[in-house]
Amino acid sequence: FLSDRVVVMGGRPSTIMLDMQMPFRRPRRFEIEETPEFAAVCRKLRLTIEQAHSGPQPAQSPAVETRTITFE
């Protein structure tokens, strides 16, 4: 949760699978880890990492997904 941006790389040949700007304001407190918003970001990152390393992607999948998530 310390980064402002997370880039998930795929397997060989390396491709950017996800480029995500973190929606959390600074300074960040440790309590942020207990919020539903933080859990949603972590889930998206974990799923993307799993997908990136599970093998070749279908042709219709976008090579890069850029996402900015905002929570109020």
PDB file of C-alpha atoms in Angstrom:
ATOM      1  CA  PHE A   1       0.000   0.000   0.000  1.00  0.00           C
ATOM      2  CA  LEU A   2       3.029   2.246  -0.019  1.00  0.00           C
ATOM      3  CA  SER A   3       3.235   2.587  -3.785  1.00  0.00           C
ATOM      4  CA  ASP A   4       1.302   5.141  -5.830  1.00  0.00           C
ATOM      5  CA  ARG A   5       1.332   2.858  -8.865  1.00  0.00           C
ATOM      6  CA  VAL A   6       1.505  -0.911  -9.391  1.00  0.00           C
ATOM      7  CA  VAL A   7       2.444  -2.513 -12.711  1.00  0.00           C
ATOM      8  CA  VAL A   8       1.799  -6.246 -13.160  1.00  0.00           C
ATOM      9  CA  MET A   9       3.959  -7.924 -15.780  1.00  0.00           C
ATOM     10  CA  GLY A  10       2.964 -11.071 -17.642  1.00  0.00           C
ATOM     11  CA  GLY A  11       5.103 -14.070 -18.478  1.00  0.00           C
ATOM     12  CA  ARG A  12       7.456 -14.432 -21.403  1.00  0.00           C
ATOM     13  CA  PRO A  13       7.483 -12.481 -23.576  1.00  0.00           C
ATOM     14  CA  SER A  14       6.948  -9.891 -20.877  1.00  0.00           C
ATOM     15  CA  THR A  15       3.927  -7.680 -21.314  1.00  0.00           C
ATOM     16  CA  ILE A  16       2.206  -5.227 -19.042  1.00  0.00           C
ATOM     17  CA  MET A  17      -0.999  -6.862 -17.856  1.00  0.00           C
ATOM     18  CA  LEU A  18      -2.173  -4.090 -15.539  1.00  0.00           C
ATOM     19  CA  ASP A  19      -1.024  -0.568 -14.763  1.00  0.00           C
ATOM     20  CA  MET A  20      -2.971   0.589 -11.701  1.00  0.00           C
ATOM     21  CA  GLN A  21      -2.815   3.932  -9.928  1.00  0.00           C
ATOM     22  CA  MET A  22      -3.536   3.520  -6.233  1.00  0.00           C
ATOM     23  CA  PRO A  23      -6.661   5.417  -5.166  1.00  0.00           C
ATOM     24  CA  PHE A  24      -5.503   6.058  -1.617  1.00  0.00           C
ATOM     25  CA  ARG A  25      -4.452   9.484  -0.428  1.00  0.00           C
ATOM     26  CA  ARG A  26      -1.215  10.098   1.399  1.00  0.00           C
ATOM     27  CA  PRO A  27      -0.246   9.832   4.131  1.00  0.00           C
ATOM     28  CA  ARG A  28      -1.571   6.295   4.369  1.00  0.00           C
ATOM     29  CA  ARG A  29      -2.304   4.733   7.708  1.00  0.00           C
ATOM     30  CA  PHE A  30      -1.965   1.054   8.526  1.00  0.00           C
ATOM     31  CA  GLU A  31      -5.721   0.893   9.135  1.00  0.00           C
ATOM     32  CA  ILE A  32      -6.247   1.182   5.373  1.00  0.00           C
ATOM     33  CA  GLU A  33      -5.541  -2.561   5.151  1.00  0.00           C
ATOM     34  CA  GLU A  34      -8.846  -3.214   6.927  1.00  0.00           C
ATOM     35  CA  THR A  35     -11.039  -1.344   4.425  1.00  0.00           C
ATOM     36  CA  PRO A  36     -13.176  -2.920   1.676  1.00  0.00           C
ATOM     37  CA  GLU A  37     -11.506  -0.612  -0.867  1.00  0.00           C
ATOM     38  CA  PHE A  38      -8.053  -1.938  -0.013  1.00  0.00           C
ATOM     39  CA  ALA A  39      -9.355  -5.521  -0.198  1.00  0.00           C
ATOM     40  CA  ALA A  40     -10.798  -4.834  -3.668  1.00  0.00           C
ATOM     41  CA  VAL A  41      -7.481  -3.473  -4.930  1.00  0.00           C
ATOM     42  CA  CYS A  42      -5.580  -6.460  -3.494  1.00  0.00           C
ATOM     43  CA  ARG A  43      -8.040  -8.889  -5.062  1.00  0.00           C
ATOM     44  CA  LYS A  44      -7.681  -7.259  -8.495  1.00  0.00           C
ATOM     45  CA  LEU A  45      -3.891  -7.395  -8.225  1.00  0.00           C
ATOM     46  CA  ARG A  46      -3.858 -11.058  -7.099  1.00  0.00           C
ATOM     47  CA  LEU A  47      -6.224 -12.123  -9.873  1.00  0.00           C
ATOM     48  CA  THR A  48      -4.188 -10.279 -12.483  1.00  0.00           C
ATOM     49  CA  ILE A  49      -0.942 -11.863 -11.256  1.00  0.00           C
ATOM     50  CA  GLU A  50      -2.532 -15.319 -11.388  1.00  0.00           C
ATOM     51  CA  GLN A  51      -3.831 -14.662 -14.899  1.00  0.00           C
ATOM     52  CA  ALA A  52      -0.481 -13.282 -16.040  1.00  0.00           C
ATOM     53  CA  HIS A  53       1.320 -16.460 -15.027  1.00  0.00           C
ATOM     54  CA  SER A  54      -1.289 -19.011 -16.080  1.00  0.00           C
ATOM     55  CA  GLY A  55      -0.180 -19.125 -19.704  1.00  0.00           C
ATOM     56  CA  PRO A  56      -1.015 -17.470 -23.016  1.00  0.00           C
ATOM     57  CA  GLN A  57      -3.957 -15.117 -23.065  1.00  0.00           C
ATOM     58  CA  PRO A  58      -6.833 -15.270 -25.587  1.00  0.00           C
ATOM     59  CA  ALA A  59      -6.426 -13.028 -28.629  1.00  0.00           C
ATOM     60  CA  GLN A  60      -9.390 -10.816 -27.716  1.00  0.00           C
ATOM     61  CA  SER A  61      -7.948  -9.907 -24.300  1.00  0.00           C
ATOM     62  CA  PRO A  62      -6.376  -6.451 -24.119  1.00  0.00           C
ATOM     63  CA  ALA A  63      -2.611  -6.552 -23.657  1.00  0.00           C
ATOM     64  CA  VAL A  64      -2.667  -3.635 -21.240  1.00  0.00           C
ATOM     65  CA  GLU A  65      -5.317  -2.520 -18.827  1.00  0.00           C
ATOM     66  CA  THR A  66      -4.900   0.843 -17.167  1.00  0.00           C
ATOM     67  CA  ARG A  67      -7.184   1.432 -14.252  1.00  0.00           C
ATOM     68  CA  THR A  68      -7.677   4.233 -11.799  1.00  0.00           C
ATOM     69  CA  ILE A  69     -10.008   3.394  -8.951  1.00  0.00           C
ATOM     70  CA  THR A  70     -11.534   6.130  -6.848  1.00  0.00           C
ATOM     71  CA  PHE A  71     -13.340   5.613  -3.574  1.00  0.00           C
ATOM     72  CA  GLU A  72     -15.201   8.215  -1.626  1.00  0.00           C
TER      73      GLU A  72
END
